[in-house]
Coordinates of C-alpha atoms and ligand atoms in Angstrom, one line a residue:
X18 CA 95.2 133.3 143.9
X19 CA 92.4 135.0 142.9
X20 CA 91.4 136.2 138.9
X21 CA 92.6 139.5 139.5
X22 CA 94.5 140.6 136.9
X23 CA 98.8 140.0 137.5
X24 CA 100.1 143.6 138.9
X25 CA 103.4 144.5 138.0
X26 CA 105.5 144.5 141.3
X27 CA 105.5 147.0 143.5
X28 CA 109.1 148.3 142.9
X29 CA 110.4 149.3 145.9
X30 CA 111.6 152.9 146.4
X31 CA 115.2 152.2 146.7
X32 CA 115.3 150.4 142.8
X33 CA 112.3 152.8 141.7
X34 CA 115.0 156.1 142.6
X35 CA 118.1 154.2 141.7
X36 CA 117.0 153.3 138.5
X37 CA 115.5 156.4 137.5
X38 CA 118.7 158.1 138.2
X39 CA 120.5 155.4 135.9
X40 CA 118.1 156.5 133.5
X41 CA 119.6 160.0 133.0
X42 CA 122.7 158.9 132.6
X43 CA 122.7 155.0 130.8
X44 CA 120.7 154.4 127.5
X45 CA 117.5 152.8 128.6
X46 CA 119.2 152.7 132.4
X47 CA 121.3 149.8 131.6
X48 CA 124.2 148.7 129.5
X49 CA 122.9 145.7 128.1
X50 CA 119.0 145.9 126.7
X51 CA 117.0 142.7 127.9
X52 CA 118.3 143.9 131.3
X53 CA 115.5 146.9 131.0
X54 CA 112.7 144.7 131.4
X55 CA 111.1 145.8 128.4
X56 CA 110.2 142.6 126.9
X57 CA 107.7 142.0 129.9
X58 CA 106.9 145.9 131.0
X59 CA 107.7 147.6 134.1
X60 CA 110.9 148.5 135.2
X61 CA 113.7 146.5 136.2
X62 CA 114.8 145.8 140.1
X63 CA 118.1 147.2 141.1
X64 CA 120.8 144.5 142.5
X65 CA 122.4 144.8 145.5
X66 CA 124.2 141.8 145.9
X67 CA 123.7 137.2 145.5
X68 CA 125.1 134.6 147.1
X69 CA 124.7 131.6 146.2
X70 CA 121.5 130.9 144.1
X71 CA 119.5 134.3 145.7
X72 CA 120.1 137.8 144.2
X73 CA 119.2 140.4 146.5
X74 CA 117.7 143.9 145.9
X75 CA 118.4 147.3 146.9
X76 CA 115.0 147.4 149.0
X77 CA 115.6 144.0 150.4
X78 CA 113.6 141.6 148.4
X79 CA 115.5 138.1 147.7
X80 CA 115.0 136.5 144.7
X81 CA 115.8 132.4 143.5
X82 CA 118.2 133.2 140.6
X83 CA 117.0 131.6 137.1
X84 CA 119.6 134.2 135.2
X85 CA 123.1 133.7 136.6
X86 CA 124.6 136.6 134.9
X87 CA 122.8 135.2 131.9
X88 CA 124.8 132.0 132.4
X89 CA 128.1 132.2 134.2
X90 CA 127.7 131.6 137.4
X91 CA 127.3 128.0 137.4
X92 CA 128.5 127.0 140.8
X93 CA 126.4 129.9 142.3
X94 CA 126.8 133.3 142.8
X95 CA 129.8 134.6 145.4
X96 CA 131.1 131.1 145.6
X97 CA 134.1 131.2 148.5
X98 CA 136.6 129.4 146.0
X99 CA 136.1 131.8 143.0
X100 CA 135.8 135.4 145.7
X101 CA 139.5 134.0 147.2
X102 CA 141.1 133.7 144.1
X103 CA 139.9 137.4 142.9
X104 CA 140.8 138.9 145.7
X105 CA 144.6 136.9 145.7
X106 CA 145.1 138.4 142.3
X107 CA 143.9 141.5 142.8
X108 CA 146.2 142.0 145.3
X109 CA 149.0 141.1 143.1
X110 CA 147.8 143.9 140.6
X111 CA 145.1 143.5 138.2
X112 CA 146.6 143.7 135.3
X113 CA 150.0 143.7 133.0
X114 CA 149.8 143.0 129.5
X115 CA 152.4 140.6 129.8
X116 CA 151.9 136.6 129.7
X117 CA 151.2 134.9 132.8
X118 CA 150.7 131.5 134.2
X119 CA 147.6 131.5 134.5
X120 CA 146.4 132.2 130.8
X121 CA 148.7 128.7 130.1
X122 CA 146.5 126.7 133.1
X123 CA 143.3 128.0 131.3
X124 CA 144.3 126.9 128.7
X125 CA 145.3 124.0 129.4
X126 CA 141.7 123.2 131.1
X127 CA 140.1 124.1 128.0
X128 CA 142.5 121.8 125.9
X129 CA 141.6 119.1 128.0
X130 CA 138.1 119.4 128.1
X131 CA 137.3 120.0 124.7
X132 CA 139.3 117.6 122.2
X133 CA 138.5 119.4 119.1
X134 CA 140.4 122.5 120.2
X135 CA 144.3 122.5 120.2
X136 CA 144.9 126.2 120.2
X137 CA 143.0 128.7 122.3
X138 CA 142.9 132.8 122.0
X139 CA 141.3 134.5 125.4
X140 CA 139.2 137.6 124.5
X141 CA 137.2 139.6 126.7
X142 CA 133.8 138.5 125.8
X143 CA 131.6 136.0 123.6
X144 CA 130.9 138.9 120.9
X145 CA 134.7 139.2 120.9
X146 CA 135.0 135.4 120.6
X147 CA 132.4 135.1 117.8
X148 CA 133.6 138.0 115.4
X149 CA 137.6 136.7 115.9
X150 CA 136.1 133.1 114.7
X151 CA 134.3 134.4 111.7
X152 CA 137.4 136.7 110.9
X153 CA 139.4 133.7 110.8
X154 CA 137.4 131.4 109.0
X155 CA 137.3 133.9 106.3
X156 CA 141.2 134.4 106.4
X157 CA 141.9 131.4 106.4
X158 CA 139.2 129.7 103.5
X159 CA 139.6 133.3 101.6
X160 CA 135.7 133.6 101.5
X161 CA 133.5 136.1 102.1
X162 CA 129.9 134.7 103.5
X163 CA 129.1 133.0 106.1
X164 CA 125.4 131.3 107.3
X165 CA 124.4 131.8 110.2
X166 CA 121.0 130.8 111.2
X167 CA 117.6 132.5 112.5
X168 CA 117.1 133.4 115.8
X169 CA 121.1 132.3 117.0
X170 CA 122.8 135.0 118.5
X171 CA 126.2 135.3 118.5
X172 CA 126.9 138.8 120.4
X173 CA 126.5 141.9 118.5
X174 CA 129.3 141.9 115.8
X175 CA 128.1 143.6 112.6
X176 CA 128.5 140.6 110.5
X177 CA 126.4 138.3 113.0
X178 CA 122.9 141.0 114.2
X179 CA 121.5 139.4 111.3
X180 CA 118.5 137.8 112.5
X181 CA 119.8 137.8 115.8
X182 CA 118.3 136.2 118.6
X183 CA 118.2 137.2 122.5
X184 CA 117.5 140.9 122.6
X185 CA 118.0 141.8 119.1
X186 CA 114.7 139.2 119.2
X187 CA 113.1 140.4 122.8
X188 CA 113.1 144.2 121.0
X189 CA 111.7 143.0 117.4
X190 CA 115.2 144.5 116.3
X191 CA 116.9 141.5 114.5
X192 CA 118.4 143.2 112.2
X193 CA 120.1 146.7 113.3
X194 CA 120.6 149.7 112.4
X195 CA 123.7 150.7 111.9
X196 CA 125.1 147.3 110.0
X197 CA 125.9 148.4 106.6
X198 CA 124.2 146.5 104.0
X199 CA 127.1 145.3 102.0
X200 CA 128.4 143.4 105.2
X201 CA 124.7 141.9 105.8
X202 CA 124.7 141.3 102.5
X203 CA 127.8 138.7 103.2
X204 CA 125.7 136.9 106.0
X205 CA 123.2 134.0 105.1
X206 CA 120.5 133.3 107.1
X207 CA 118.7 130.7 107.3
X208 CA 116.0 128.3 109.7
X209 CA 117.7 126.5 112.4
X210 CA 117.2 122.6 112.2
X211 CA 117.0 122.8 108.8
X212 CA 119.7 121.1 107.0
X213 CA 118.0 121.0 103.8
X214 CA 118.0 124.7 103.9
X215 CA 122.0 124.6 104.4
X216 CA 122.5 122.1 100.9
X217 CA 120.9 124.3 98.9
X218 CA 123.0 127.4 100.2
X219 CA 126.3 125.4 99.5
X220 CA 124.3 123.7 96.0
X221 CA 124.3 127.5 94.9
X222 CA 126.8 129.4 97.0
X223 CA 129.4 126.9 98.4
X224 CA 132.5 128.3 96.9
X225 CA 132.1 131.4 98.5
X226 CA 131.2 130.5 102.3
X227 CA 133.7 130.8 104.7
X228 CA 132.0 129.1 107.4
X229 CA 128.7 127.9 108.9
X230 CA 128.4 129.3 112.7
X231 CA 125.6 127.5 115.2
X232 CA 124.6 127.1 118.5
X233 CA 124.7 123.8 118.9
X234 CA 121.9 123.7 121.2
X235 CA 119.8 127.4 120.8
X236 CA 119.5 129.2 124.0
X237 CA 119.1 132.8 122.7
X238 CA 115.2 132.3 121.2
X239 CA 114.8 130.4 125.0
X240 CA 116.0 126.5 124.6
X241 CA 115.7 125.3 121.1
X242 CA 117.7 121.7 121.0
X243 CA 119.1 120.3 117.5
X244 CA 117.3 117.9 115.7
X245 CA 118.6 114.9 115.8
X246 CA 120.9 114.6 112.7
X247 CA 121.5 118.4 112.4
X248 CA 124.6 118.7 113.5
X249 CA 126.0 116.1 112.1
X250 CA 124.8 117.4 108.3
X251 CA 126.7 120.5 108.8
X252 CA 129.9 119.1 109.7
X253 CA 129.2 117.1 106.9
X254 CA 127.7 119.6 104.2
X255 CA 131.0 121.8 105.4
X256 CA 133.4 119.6 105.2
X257 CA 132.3 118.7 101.7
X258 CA 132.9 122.0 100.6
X259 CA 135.7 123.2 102.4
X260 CA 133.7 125.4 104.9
X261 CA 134.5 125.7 108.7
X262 CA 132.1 124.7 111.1
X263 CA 132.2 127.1 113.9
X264 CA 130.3 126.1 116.9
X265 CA 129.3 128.9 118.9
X266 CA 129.3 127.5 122.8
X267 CA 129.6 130.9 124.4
X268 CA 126.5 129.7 126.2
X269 CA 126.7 125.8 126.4
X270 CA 130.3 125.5 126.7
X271 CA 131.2 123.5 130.7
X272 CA 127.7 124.3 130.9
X273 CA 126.1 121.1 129.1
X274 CA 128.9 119.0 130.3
X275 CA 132.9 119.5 130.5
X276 CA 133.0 118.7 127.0
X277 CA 129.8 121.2 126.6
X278 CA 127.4 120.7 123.5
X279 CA 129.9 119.2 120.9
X280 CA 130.7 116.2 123.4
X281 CA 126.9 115.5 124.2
X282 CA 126.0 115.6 120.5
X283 CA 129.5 113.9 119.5
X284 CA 130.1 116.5 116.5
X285 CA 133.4 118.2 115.9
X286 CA 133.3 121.7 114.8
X287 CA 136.6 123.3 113.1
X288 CA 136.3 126.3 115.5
X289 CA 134.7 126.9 118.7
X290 CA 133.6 130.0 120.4
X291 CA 133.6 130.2 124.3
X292 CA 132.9 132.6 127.2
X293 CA 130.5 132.8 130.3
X294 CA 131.4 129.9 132.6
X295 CA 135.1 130.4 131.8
X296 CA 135.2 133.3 133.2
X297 CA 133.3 132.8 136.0
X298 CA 131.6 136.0 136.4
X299 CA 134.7 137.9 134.7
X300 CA 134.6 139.5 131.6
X301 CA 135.9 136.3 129.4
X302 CA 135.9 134.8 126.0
X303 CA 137.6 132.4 123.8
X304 CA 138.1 131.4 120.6
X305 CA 140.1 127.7 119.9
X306 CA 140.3 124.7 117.3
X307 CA 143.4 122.8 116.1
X308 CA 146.9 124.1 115.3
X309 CA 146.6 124.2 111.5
X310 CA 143.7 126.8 112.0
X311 CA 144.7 128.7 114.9
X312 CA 148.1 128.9 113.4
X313 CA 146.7 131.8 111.4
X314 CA 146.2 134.1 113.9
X315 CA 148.7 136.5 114.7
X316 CA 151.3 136.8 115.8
X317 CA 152.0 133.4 114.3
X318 CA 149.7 134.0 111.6
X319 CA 148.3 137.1 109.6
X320 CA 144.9 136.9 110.7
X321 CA 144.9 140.0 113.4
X322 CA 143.4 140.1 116.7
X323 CA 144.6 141.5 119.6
X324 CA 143.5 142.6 123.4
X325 CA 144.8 145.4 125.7
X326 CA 143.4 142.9 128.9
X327 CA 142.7 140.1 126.9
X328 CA 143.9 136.8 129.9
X329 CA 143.3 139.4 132.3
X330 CA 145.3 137.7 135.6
X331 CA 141.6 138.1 137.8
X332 CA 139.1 136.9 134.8
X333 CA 141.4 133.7 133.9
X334 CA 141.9 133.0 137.8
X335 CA 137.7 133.3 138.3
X336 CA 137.7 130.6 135.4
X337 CA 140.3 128.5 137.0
X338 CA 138.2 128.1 140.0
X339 CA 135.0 127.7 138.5
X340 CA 136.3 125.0 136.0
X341 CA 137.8 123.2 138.9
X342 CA 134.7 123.1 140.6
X343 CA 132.8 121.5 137.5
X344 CA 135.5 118.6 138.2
X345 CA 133.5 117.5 141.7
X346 CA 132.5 114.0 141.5
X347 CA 128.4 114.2 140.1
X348 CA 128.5 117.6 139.6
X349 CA 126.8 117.6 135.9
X350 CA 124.7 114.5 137.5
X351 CA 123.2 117.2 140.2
X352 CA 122.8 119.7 137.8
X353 CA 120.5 117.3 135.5
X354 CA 118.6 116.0 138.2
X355 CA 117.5 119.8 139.4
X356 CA 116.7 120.3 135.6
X357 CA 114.6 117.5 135.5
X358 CA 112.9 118.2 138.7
X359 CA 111.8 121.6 137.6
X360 CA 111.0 120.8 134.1
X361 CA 108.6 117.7 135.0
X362 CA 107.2 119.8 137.4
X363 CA 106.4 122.8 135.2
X364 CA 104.9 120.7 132.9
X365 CA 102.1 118.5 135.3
X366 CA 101.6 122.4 136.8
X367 CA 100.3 123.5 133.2
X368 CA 98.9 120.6 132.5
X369 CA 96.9 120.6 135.8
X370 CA 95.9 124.1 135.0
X371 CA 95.1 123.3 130.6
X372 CA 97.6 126.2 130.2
X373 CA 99.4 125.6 126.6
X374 CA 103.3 125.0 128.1
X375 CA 106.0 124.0 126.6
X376 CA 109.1 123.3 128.7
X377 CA 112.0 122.8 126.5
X378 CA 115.2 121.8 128.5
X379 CA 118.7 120.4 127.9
X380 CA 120.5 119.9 131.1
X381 CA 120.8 122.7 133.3
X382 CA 119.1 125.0 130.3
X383 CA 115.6 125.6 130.0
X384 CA 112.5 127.7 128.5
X385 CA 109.1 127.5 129.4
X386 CA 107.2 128.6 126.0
X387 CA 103.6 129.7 126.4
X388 CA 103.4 127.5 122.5
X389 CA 101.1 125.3 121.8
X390 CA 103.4 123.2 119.8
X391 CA 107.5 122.5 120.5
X392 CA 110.0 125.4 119.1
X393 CA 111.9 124.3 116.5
X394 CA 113.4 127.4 114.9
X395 CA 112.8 131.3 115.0
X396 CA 109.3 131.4 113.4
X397 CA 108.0 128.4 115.9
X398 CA 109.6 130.5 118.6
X399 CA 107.5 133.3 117.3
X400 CA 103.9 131.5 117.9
X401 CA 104.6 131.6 121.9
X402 CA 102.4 134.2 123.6
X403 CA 104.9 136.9 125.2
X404 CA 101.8 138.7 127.3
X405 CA 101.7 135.2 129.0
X406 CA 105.1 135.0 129.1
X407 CA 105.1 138.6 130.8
X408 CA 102.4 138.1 133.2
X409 CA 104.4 134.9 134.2
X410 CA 107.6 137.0 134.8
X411 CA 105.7 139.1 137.0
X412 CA 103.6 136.9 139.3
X413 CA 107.0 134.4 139.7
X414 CA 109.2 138.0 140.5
X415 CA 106.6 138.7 142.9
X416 CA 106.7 135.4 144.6
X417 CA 110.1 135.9 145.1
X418 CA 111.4 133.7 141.8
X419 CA 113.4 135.7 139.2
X420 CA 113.2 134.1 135.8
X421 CA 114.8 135.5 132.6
X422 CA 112.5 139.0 131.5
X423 CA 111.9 137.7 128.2
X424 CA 110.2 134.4 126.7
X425 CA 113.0 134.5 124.2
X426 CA 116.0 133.7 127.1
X427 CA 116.7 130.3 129.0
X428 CA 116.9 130.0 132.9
X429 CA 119.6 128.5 133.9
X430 CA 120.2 126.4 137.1
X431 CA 123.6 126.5 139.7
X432 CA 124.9 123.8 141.9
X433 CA 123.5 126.7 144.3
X434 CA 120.0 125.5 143.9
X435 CA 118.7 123.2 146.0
X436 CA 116.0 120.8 145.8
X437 CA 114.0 122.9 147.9
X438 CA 114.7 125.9 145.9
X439 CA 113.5 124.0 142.9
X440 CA 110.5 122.9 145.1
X441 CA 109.8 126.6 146.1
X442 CA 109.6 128.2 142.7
X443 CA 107.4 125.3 141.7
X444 CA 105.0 126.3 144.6
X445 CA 105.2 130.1 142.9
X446 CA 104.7 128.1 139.1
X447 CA 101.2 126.9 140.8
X448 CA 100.1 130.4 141.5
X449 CA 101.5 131.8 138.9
X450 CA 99.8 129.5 136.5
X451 CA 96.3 129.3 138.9
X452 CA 96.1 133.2 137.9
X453 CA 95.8 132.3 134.1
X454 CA 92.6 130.2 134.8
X455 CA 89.8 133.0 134.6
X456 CA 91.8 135.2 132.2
X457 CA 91.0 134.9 128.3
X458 CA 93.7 135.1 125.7
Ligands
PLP501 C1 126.1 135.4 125.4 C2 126.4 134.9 124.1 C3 127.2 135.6 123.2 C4 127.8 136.9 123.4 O1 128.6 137.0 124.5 P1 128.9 138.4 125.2 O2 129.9 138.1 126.3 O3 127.6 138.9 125.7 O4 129.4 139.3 124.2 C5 127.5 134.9 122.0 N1 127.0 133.7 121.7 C6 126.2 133.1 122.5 C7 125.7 131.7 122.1 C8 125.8 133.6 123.7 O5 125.0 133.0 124.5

């Protein structure tokens, strides 16, 4: 590549018109912000359908998928297994508001995959699952605040877009408008991997806090792992003062493992929060923990939550087959190995090129920061050069390599890569980063 500088894509006509037209009718053209591409300029291509782990546009342009819905589609996009069982339940109707079987098989995968939770609730998406958690750690402690820390998202619920990460980050918008102060008021915040911070809340506050909620391993400032020895000090610090730990896995639950970030780290929370791969593409969430906790919620309980297609028949039969995929012999072994194949070889790229890279993975998760030093929290993840970041974005998209269009998101890999996939966006990586050479920053 030459030292030119990176041109956005040429958007073809077909998203260019379709998206304009979206435009007049959607906030921003979409109904979910980072998907505007603002965060690295330009507008956004328009979707016309993925298989496997290529998305395809409306002007014919395929792209290797690094987004995966933002993280469901784990076993690839379109996957035979998970369209057969759609279609089989649509055609039984798509919905009853009445129990079915299937909710009780979910369950019962989630039960058995995750040992800390006894009792599940399905919901119909990870905000869902986050706000019925908090809602029931405060019924149940009869507290008020809760800690959350900076740069986690946990979906937009008033009580949690309090220094919020993911687009609530991408847009410089952590806290909103719109949250009334007395509720934000009831919200802590404080710097991830610090568990210092955390005593000294409970030293002065402890009474009073309902629960501490975390991503166990930060995906929505890009990948941020736990220290070693954070989790472990708030599930200690909580229990000490009779605080729930809720562990928000909306994004690493059967995604970091069957067991997902509480079985890698070996940490039990109180509550855990769910959604993404367990609804394979479908409009899922989940909130479980044992039966003395989840006993609260109604109608056993008086903790109220409800949902008009909450275990929808399709969503929990998309999750079926995805979880039962998960179950192939080596399937998290694959997963790691393309992980490692295209961390490793983003990192000798930047280092070939001197460009200041640092490729922060856990399993199939991963962030390339433009940082000169690791991310450990929100104001770490603030030193990383999003103009970089963008002109990355841009010069992989063009190559035919669709990575998250933000530095503050994780790319994500499917069984649907292959190693040549992998090997393919590495090629796009050495041009990408070859354009950085003669440009000053
Ligand atoms: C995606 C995500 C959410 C929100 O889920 P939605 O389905 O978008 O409401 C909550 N927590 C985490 C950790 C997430 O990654």
């Amino acid at each position: 590549m030459s030292s030119s500088p990176v041109r956005c894509m040429p958007i073809g006509p077909r998203s260019k018109a379709l998206f304009e037209e979206a435009a007049r009718l959607l906030p921003g053209g979409v109904n979910s912000p980072v998907r505007a591409f603002k965060a690295v300029g330009g507008q956004p291509v328009m979707i016309e359908q993925a298989h496997g782990c290529r998305l395809d546009d409306v002007d014919g342009h395929s792209y290797i998928d690094y987004i995966g819905s933002w993280g469901p589609m784990i076993v690839g996009h379109a996957h035979p297994a998970v369209v057969k069982a759609i279609q089989e339940a649509a055609s039984l109707g798509v919905s009853y508001g009445a129990p079915t079987q299937w909710e009780t098989m979910l369950a019962r995968m989630v039960v058995e995959a995750i040992p800390s939770i006894e009792l599940v609730r399905f919901v119909n998406s990870g905000t869902e699952a986050t706000m019925s958690a908090i809602r029931l750690a405060r019924g149940v402690t009869r507290r008020d605040r809760i800690i959350k820390f900076e740069g986690c998202y946990h979906g937009h619920a008033d009580s949690l877009l309090v220094k919020a990460g993911s687009g609530a980050m991408t847009f410089g918008v952590p806290d909103s408008l719109g949250v009334p102060s007395d509720l934000a008021r009831l919200t802590i915040t404080l710097p991830y991997n610090d568990a210092d911070a955390v005593r000294e809340s409970f030293r002065s506050v402890g009474t009073e806090i309902a629960c501490v909620i975390v991503e166990p391993v930060v995906g929505n400032m890009g990948v941020v792992p736990p220290k070693p020895g954070f989790l472990a000090a708030l599930r200690e610090i909580t229990a000490a003062h009779g605080s729930l730990l809720i562990f928000d896995e909306v994004m690493t639950g059967f995604r970091l493992g069957k067991g997902g970030a509480q079985a890698l780290y070996g940490i039990q929370p109180d509550l855990t929060c769910l959604g993404k791969i367990i609804g394979g593409g479908l409009p899922v969430g989940a909130y479980g923990g044992p039966k003395k906790i989840m006993e609260q919620v109604a109608p056993l309980g008086s903790v109220y939550q409800a949902g008009t297609l909450s275990g929808n028949p399709l969503a929990m039969r998309a999750g079926i087959e995805t979880l039962r995929l998960l179950d192939e012999p080596g399937f998290y072994e694959r997963l790691e190995a393309k992980g490692e194949q295209l961390e490793t070889g983003l990192r000798e790229l930047a280092a070939k090129e001197g460009v200041a890279l640092q490729c922060q993975r856990v399993g199939s998760m991963c962030t390339a920061f433009f940082a000169e030093h690791p991310v450990i929290d929100y104001q770490t993840a603030r030193t990383a050069d999003t103009d970089r970041y963008a002109a990355f974005f841009w010069a992989m998209l063009e190559r035919g390599v669709y990575f998250p269009p933000s530095q503050f998101e994780a790319a994500f890999l499917s069984d649907a890569h292959a190693a040549a996939d992998i090997e393919t966006t590495l090629l796009a990586a050495q041009d990408a980063l070859a354009t950085f050479r003669h440009r000053q920053h």
